[in-house]
Amino acid sequence: MNKAQKEAWFGLFLGVPLILIPCGAFIFISYDRGISIAPPFILAYLVSMSFLPWLFRFFTYRNKKRVIYDERDRLIEKRAALVSYFVFWLYFVIVLIIPWWVTGSTGSVPVIILPIILVGGLSIFVFIQSLTTLILYGWGGKDGEE
Amino acid sequence: MAKSEKNVDSCFRRNDNITNQIRRLRFENGEMTQQQLADKAGVTRQTIIAIEAGKYAPSLALAFRIAKAFGVPIQDVFQCENEDIASAED
């Protein structure tokens, strides 16, 4: 199992809860207390979370004599990103239409829906990207070693 | 489109028509391991495994590097299997 597969497994099982739970807590706590400072907290949290994988890659030991990322890895990464962007776009269109369909043309939508849509979309993006990566790599396990 | 041109086109449209002799050539070249071939070709061992299994079609540059690692022409490593082409050439 290579590094990309390990990261995909991490994203599949831990990435989504790590996004949903803190961001959901920020949203609902601030909404309950009438505080409108949730967006900066969410943004700071997501930015710091997105930097962690880069820090991890920077500090982990690399065997410079061996190739660990090649054209196949690049192709799988590109395809996984394409699929996840497509699903994210579909999700975005659907969640924008649903409130309008539910409330009707004269109704109103609570503002709290907006950060929920954003956090949900990010979670779906990470989940689909991890899932697609694992499917394209073949779920890891034995690589058919001799 | 002529029949032979159509066969060539269909051959290269689907990866499962392209076969390779990598496993045989590895054993013929001093029982080269997949990792050794990967190091020579500049890719990961997983990529070599996927190419051998026919699950991944390498780029042209990689195909040439693999052929160079074995010291044989590229057509000795990768073949396009199509019975119609064979009969047309005969």
XYZ file of C-alpha atoms in Angstrom:
236
model
C 0.000 0.000 0.000
C 1.552 3.316 -1.005
C 1.269 6.713 0.615
C -1.637 7.862 -1.549
C -3.663 4.787 -0.556
C -2.925 5.336 3.124
C -4.001 8.961 2.840
C -7.167 7.834 1.033
C -8.034 5.401 3.841
C -7.402 8.180 6.349
C -9.590 10.586 4.389
C -12.339 7.992 4.043
C -12.731 7.192 7.744
C -11.182 10.095 9.627
C -11.200 13.004 7.199
C -14.979 13.398 7.054
C -15.544 13.278 10.851
C -12.622 15.669 11.380
C -14.372 18.147 9.110
C -17.975 17.585 10.163
C -17.668 17.428 13.952
C -15.641 20.585 14.737
C -17.216 22.668 11.976
C -20.699 21.482 12.935
C -19.981 22.375 16.555
C -18.755 25.839 15.540
C -21.868 26.437 13.475
C -24.467 25.278 15.970
C -22.815 26.779 19.059
C -22.463 30.162 17.418
C -25.992 29.974 15.992
C -27.423 29.009 19.371
C -25.660 31.913 21.095
C -26.410 34.337 18.306
C -22.714 34.857 17.611
C -21.677 35.459 14.030
C -18.002 34.601 14.457
C -18.286 30.983 13.307
C -16.997 31.624 9.747
C -13.523 32.838 10.795
C -13.149 29.903 13.184
C -14.245 27.436 10.530
C -11.929 29.016 7.971
C -8.962 28.968 10.361
C -9.672 25.363 11.296
C -10.015 24.175 7.689
C -6.890 26.028 6.564
C -4.830 24.554 9.403
C -6.221 21.082 8.656
C -5.355 21.370 4.983
C -1.748 22.290 5.875
C -1.270 19.239 8.121
C -0.836 16.690 5.281
C 1.804 18.925 3.693
C 3.676 19.207 7.000
C 3.435 15.439 7.431
C 4.860 14.873 3.937
C 7.634 17.395 4.557
C 8.853 15.815 7.781
C 8.475 12.112 6.984
C 11.545 10.301 5.793
C 11.815 9.815 2.054
C 13.973 7.253 0.377
C 15.447 9.473 -2.319
C 16.814 6.509 -4.213
C 13.365 5.090 -4.928
C 10.532 6.620 -6.905
C 7.394 6.975 -4.793
C 5.222 9.039 -7.153
C 5.022 8.421 -10.887
C 2.759 8.953 -13.896
C 0.206 6.381 -12.725
C -0.109 8.072 -9.334
C -0.489 11.429 -11.068
C -3.193 10.033 -13.360
C -5.125 8.480 -10.469
C -4.883 11.717 -8.478
C -6.173 13.711 -11.432
C -9.069 11.323 -12.056
C -10.032 11.266 -8.369
C -10.036 15.071 -8.278
C -12.155 15.214 -11.436
C -14.742 12.791 -10.076
C -14.898 14.543 -6.705
C -15.307 17.960 -8.350
C -18.116 16.569 -10.501
C -19.934 15.072 -7.499
C -19.378 18.283 -5.524
C -20.936 20.276 -8.343
C -23.954 17.948 -8.443
C -24.319 18.225 -4.670
C -24.062 22.018 -4.847
C -26.798 22.274 -7.475
C -29.099 19.903 -5.575
C -28.733 21.594 -2.166
C -29.386 24.994 -3.709
C -32.551 23.777 -5.370
C -33.944 21.873 -2.351
C -34.482 24.939 -0.030
C -36.222 26.776 -2.830
C -38.397 23.735 -3.508
C -39.218 23.241 0.203
C -39.901 26.868 1.146
C -41.472 27.918 -2.133
C -41.011 31.146 -4.017
C -42.268 33.331 -1.134
C -40.481 31.536 1.740
C -37.156 32.313 3.380
C -34.153 30.165 4.178
C -32.236 30.485 7.466
C -28.725 31.830 7.088
C -27.306 28.861 9.004
C -27.976 26.755 5.899
C -25.063 28.404 4.089
C -22.153 27.199 6.268
C -23.842 23.811 6.561
C -23.896 23.558 2.754
C -20.226 24.501 2.622
C -19.092 22.035 5.269
C -21.239 19.291 3.771
C -19.783 19.912 0.334
C -16.241 19.776 1.654
C -16.950 16.514 3.454
C -18.427 14.986 0.319
C -15.448 16.181 -1.724
C -12.960 14.522 0.652
C -15.039 11.347 0.878
C -15.493 10.919 -2.884
C -11.844 11.733 -3.613
C -10.667 9.134 -1.080
C -13.132 6.534 -2.343
C -12.215 7.080 -5.994
C -8.518 6.894 -5.185
C -8.961 3.573 -3.424
C -11.090 2.140 -6.233
C -8.554 3.159 -8.887
C -5.643 1.747 -6.862
C -7.537 -1.427 -6.069
C -8.171 -0.983 -2.344
C -4.534 -1.637 -1.369
C -3.586 -4.926 0.191
C -1.236 -7.271 -1.598
C 0.235 -5.776 -4.738
C 0.744 -9.144 -6.329
C 4.222 -9.448 -4.910
C 6.253 -12.384 -6.029
C -12.297 3.641 -43.549
C -10.558 0.488 -44.824
C -11.002 -2.682 -42.812
C -7.335 -2.840 -41.779
C -7.404 0.794 -40.633
C -10.559 0.107 -38.625
C -8.915 -2.879 -36.927
C -5.840 -0.851 -35.944
C -8.069 1.913 -34.618
C -10.135 -0.494 -32.504
C -6.977 -2.204 -31.297
C -5.587 0.971 -29.789
C -8.895 2.207 -28.457
C -9.103 -0.470 -25.756
C -6.317 -1.280 -23.314
C -7.269 -4.918 -23.006
C -6.048 -5.572 -26.571
C -2.512 -4.506 -25.690
C -0.433 -7.271 -24.147
C 3.127 -7.292 -22.873
C 5.974 -9.689 -22.331
C 7.390 -7.968 -19.285
C 7.190 -10.963 -16.975
C 8.954 -13.254 -19.462
C 11.599 -10.651 -20.251
C 12.259 -10.110 -16.553
C 12.991 -13.772 -16.055
C 15.127 -13.871 -19.185
C 17.182 -10.915 -17.941
C 18.754 -12.536 -14.921
C 15.442 -12.994 -13.093
C 15.034 -9.272 -12.688
C 12.628 -8.370 -9.910
C 9.756 -5.960 -10.351
C 11.502 -3.489 -8.079
C 14.677 -3.619 -10.155
C 12.715 -2.993 -13.320
C 10.832 -0.175 -11.604
C 14.118 1.450 -10.559
C 15.467 1.192 -14.101
C 12.288 2.580 -15.644
C 11.899 5.317 -13.025
C 8.488 4.279 -11.725
C 7.072 2.584 -8.662
C 6.833 -1.154 -8.265
C 3.046 -0.886 -8.142
C 3.056 0.587 -11.644
C 5.098 -2.318 -12.978
C 2.691 -4.742 -11.316
C -0.283 -2.954 -12.875
C 1.341 -2.969 -16.330
C 2.172 -6.678 -16.098
C -1.394 -7.459 -15.083
C -2.731 -5.428 -18.004
C -4.513 -3.027 -15.674
C -2.555 0.026 -16.742
C -1.358 1.142 -20.159
C 1.960 2.997 -19.814
C 2.708 6.243 -21.557
C 4.853 6.128 -24.672
C 7.870 7.443 -22.796
C 7.528 4.818 -20.091
C 7.067 2.063 -22.673
C 10.324 3.126 -24.317
C 12.119 3.224 -20.949
C 10.928 -0.299 -20.151
C 12.097 -1.550 -23.535
C 15.434 0.176 -22.990
C 15.764 -1.496 -19.577
C 15.499 -4.869 -21.314
C 17.646 -3.825 -24.243
C 15.027 -4.874 -26.807
C 12.826 -3.012 -29.287
C 9.544 -1.740 -27.933
C 7.507 -4.102 -30.110
C 9.193 -7.030 -28.351
C 7.786 -5.783 -25.056
C 4.293 -4.595 -26.038
C 1.997 -6.151 -28.627
C -1.395 -5.291 -29.952
C -3.406 -8.460 -30.321
C -5.929 -8.475 -33.114
C -6.638 -11.550 -35.243
C -7.954 -9.432 -38.130
C -4.675 -7.539 -38.394
C -2.724 -10.776 -38.410
C -4.875 -12.220 -41.181
C -4.727 -8.942 -43.147
C -0.934 -8.907 -42.967
C -0.814 -12.493 -44.163
